[in-house]
CSV table of C-alpha atoms and ligand atoms in Angstrom, one decimal:
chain,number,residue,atom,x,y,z
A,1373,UNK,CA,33.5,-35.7,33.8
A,1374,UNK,CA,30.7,-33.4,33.7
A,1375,UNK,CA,33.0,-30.5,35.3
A,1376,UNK,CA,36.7,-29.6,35.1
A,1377,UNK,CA,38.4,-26.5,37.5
A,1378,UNK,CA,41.6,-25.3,35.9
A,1379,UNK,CA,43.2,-22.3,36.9
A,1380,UNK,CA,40.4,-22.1,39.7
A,1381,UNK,CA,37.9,-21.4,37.3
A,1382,UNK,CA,35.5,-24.2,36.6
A,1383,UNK,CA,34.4,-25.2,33.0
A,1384,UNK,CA,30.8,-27.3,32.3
A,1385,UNK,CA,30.8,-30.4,29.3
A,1386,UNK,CA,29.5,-28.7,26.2
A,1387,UNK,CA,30.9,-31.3,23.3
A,1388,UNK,CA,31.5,-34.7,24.0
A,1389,UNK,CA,34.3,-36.5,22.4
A,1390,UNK,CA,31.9,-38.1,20.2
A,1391,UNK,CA,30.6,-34.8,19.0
A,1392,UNK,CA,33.7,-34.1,17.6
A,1393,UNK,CA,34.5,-36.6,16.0
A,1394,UNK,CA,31.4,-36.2,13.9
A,1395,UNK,CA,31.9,-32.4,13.2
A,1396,UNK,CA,35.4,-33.1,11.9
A,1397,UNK,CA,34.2,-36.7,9.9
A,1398,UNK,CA,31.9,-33.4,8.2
A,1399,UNK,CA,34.7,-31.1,7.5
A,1400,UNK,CA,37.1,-34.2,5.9
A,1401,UNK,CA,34.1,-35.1,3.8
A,1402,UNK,CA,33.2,-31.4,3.0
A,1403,UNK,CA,37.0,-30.9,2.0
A,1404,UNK,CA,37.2,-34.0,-0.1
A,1405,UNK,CA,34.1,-33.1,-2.2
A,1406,UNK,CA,36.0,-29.8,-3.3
A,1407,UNK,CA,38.0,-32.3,-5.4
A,1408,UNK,CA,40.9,-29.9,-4.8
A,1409,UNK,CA,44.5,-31.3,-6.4
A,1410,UNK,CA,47.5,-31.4,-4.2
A,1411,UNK,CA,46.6,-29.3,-1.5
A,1412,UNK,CA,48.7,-28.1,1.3
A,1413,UNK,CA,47.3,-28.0,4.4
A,1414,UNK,CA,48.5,-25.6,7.3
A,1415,UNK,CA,47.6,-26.2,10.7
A,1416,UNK,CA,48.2,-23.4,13.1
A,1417,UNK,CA,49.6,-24.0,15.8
A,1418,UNK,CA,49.1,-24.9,19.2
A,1419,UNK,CA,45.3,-25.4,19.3
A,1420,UNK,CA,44.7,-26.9,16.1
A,1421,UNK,CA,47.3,-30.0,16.5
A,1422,UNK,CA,44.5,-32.4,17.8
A,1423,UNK,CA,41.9,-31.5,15.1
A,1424,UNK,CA,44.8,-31.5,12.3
A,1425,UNK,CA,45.6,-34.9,13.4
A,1426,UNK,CA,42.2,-35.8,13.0
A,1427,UNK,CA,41.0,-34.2,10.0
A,1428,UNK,CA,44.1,-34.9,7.7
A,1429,UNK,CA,43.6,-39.0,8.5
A,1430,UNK,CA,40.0,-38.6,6.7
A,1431,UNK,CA,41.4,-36.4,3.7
A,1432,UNK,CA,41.3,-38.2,0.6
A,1433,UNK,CA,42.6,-35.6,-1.9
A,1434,UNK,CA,45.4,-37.2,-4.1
A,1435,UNK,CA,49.0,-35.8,-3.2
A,1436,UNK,CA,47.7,-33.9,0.2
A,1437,UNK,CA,50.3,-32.4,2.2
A,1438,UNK,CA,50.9,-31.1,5.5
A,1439,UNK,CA,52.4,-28.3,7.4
A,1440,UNK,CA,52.4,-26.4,10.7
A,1441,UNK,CA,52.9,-22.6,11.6
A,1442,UNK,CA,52.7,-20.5,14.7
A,1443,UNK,CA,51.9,-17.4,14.9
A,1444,UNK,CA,54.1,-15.1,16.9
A,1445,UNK,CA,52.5,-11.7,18.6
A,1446,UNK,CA,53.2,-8.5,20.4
A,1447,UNK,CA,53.9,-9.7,24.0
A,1448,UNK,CA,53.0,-5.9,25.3
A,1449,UNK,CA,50.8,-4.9,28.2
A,1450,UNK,CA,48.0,-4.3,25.2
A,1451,UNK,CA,48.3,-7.6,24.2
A,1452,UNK,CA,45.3,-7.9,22.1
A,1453,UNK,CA,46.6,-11.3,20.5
A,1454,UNK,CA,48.2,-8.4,17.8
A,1455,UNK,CA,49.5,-10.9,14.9
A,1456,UNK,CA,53.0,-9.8,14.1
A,1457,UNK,CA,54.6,-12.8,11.7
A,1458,UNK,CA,54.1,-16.1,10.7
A,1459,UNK,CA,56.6,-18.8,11.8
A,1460,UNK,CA,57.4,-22.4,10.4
A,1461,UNK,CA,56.5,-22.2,7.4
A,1462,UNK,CA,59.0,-24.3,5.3
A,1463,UNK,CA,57.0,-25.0,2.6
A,1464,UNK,CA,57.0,-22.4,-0.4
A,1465,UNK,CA,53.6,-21.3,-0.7
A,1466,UNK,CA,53.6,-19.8,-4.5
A,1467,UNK,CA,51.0,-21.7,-6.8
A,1468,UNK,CA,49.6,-23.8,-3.7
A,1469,UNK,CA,46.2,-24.8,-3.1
A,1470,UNK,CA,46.3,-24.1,0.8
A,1471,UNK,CA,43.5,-25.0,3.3
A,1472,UNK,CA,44.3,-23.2,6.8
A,1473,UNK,CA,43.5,-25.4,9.5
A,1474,UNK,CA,42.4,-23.9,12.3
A,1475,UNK,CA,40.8,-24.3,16.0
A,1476,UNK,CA,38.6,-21.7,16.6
A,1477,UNK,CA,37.8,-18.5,14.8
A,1478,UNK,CA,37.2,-15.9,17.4
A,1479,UNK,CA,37.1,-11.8,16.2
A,1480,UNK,CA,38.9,-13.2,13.3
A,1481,UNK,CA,42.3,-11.1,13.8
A,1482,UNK,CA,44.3,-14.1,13.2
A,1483,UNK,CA,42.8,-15.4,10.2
A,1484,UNK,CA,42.8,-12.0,8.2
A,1485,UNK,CA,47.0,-11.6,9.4
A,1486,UNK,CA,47.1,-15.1,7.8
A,1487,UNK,CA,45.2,-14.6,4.9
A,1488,UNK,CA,47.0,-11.6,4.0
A,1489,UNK,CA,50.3,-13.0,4.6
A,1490,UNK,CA,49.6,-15.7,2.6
A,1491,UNK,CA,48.0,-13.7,-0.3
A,1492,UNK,CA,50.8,-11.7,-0.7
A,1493,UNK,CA,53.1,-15.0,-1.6
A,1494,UNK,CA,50.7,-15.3,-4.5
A,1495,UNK,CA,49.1,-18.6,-3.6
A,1496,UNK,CA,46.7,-20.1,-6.2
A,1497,UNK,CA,44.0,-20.9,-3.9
A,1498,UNK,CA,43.4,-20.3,0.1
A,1499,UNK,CA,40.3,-22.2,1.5
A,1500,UNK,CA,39.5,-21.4,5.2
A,1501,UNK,CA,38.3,-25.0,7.7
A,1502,UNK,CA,38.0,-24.4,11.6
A,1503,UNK,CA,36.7,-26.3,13.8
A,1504,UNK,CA,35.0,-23.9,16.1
A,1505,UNK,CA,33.5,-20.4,14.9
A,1506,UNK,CA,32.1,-17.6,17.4
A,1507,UNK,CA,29.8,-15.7,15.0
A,1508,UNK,CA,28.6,-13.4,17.2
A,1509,UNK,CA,32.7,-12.5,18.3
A,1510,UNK,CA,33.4,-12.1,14.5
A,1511,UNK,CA,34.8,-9.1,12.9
A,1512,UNK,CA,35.7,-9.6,9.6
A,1513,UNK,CA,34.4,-10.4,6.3
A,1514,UNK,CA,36.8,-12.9,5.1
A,1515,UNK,CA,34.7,-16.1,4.2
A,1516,UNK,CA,35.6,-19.3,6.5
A,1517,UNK,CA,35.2,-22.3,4.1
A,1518,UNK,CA,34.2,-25.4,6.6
A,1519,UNK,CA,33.4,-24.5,10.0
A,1520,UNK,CA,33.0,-27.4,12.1
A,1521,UNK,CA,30.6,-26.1,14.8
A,1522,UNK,CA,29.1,-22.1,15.5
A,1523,UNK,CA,29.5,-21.7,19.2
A,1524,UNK,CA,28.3,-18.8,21.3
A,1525,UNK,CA,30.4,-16.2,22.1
A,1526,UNK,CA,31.8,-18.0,25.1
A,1527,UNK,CA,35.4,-19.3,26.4
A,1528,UNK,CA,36.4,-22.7,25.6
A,1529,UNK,CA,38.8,-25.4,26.5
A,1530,UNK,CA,39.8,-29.1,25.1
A,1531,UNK,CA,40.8,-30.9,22.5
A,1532,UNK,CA,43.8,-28.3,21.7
A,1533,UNK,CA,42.4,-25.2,22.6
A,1534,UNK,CA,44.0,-24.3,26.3
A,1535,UNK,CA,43.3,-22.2,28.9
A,1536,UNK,CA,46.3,-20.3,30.2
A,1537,UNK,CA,48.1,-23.3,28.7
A,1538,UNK,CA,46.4,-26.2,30.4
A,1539,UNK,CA,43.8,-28.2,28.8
A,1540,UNK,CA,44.6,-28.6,25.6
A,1541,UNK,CA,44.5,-32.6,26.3
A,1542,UNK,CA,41.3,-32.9,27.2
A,1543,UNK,CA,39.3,-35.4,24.8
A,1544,UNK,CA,35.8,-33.0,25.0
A,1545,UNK,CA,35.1,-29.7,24.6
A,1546,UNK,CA,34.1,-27.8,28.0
A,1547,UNK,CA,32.8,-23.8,28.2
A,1548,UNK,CA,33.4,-21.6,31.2
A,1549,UNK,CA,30.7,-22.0,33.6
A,1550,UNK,CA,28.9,-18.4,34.4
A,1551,UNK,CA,26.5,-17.8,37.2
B,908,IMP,P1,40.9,-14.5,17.0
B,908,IMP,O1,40.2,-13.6,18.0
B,908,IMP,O2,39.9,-15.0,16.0
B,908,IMP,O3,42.1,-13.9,16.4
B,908,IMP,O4,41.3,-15.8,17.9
B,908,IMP,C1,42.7,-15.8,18.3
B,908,IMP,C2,43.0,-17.1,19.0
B,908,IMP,O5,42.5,-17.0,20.3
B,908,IMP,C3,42.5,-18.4,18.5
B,908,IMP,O6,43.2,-19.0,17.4
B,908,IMP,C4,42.6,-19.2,19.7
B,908,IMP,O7,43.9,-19.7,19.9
B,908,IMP,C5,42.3,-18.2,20.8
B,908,IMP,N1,40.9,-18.3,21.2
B,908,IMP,C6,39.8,-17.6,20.8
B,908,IMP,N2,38.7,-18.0,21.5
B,908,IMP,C7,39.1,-19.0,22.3
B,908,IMP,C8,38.4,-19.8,23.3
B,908,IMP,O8,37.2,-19.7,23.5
B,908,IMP,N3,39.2,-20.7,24.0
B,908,IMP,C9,40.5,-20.9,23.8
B,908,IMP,N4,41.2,-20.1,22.9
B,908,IMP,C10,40.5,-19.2,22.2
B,909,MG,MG1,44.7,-20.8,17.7
């Protein structure tokens, strides 16, 4: 399907199933050349679950494990996506060798709440993958690690990434269509 209307607002194909699975074939190999030892992967939750399903078959690092947060925000009538606390995390993070898994970076507001959180619980190492990173949206200085594909500062749905909470299922990647 070349076009998809959810929500009455119509999205265009922009990367094919195919696509992806290249991009994220990149990343697992990218991440396994780091040669890092028992690393913890955190996916965050909801858009990343189809690309942390993905990535973490193709990881070869010895004694990987996995985990999944959310991240719970102001639900104001400023809702700026304003990162309040981390939720889920059952592992203890001290000493770890984390990789954030994550589906899009954006203005970056989530990663630096995560980073920081995660910083503060004295972690050894914090590596940064996404799978989709809007440069020109970006905000922040934090280094991202393994970035999948640099998009244009345009809305997104598919393969996790929703849009008022449809289309995350969606085996492409489609933009919003502007006149
Ligand atoms: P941030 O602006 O980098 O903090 O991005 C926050 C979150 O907004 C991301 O983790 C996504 O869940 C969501 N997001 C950002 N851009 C898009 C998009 O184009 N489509 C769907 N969700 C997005
Ligand atoms: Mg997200």
């Amino acid at each position: 399907m070349k076009e998809i209307i959810l929500h009455n607002k119509t999205f265009e194909l922009f990367i094919s199933d195919i696509e992806i699975e290249k991009i994220v074939n990149d990343i697992a190999v990218n991440i396994n050349n780091t040669e890092i030892k028992n690393p913890l992967f955190i996916a965050v939750l909801n858009g990343s679950f189809l690309f942390a399903s993905e990535v973490i078959r193709k990881i070869t690092l010895s004694n990987s494990e996995i985990s999944f947060i959310k991240l719970s925000s102001y639900e104001g009538t400023q809702t700026t996506g304003k990162v309040e606390e981390i939720i889920g995390l059952s592992h203890n993070i001290k000493g770890r060798n984390i990789i954030i898994l994550e589906d899009i970076v954006d203005t970056g507001n989530t990663l630096e709440k995560i980073v920081e959180l995660f910083n503060e619980q004295g972690v050894q190492s914090l590596k940064i993958a996404t799978l989709l990173y809007k440069p020109e949206a970006y905000t922040k200085e934090i280094p991202i690690d393994f970035i999948g594909k640099k998009i244009p500062d345009k809305f997104v749905v598919g393969y996790g990434l929703d849009y008022e909470e449809i289309g995350r299922n969606l085996p492409h990647i489609y933009k919003l269509k502007t006149n």
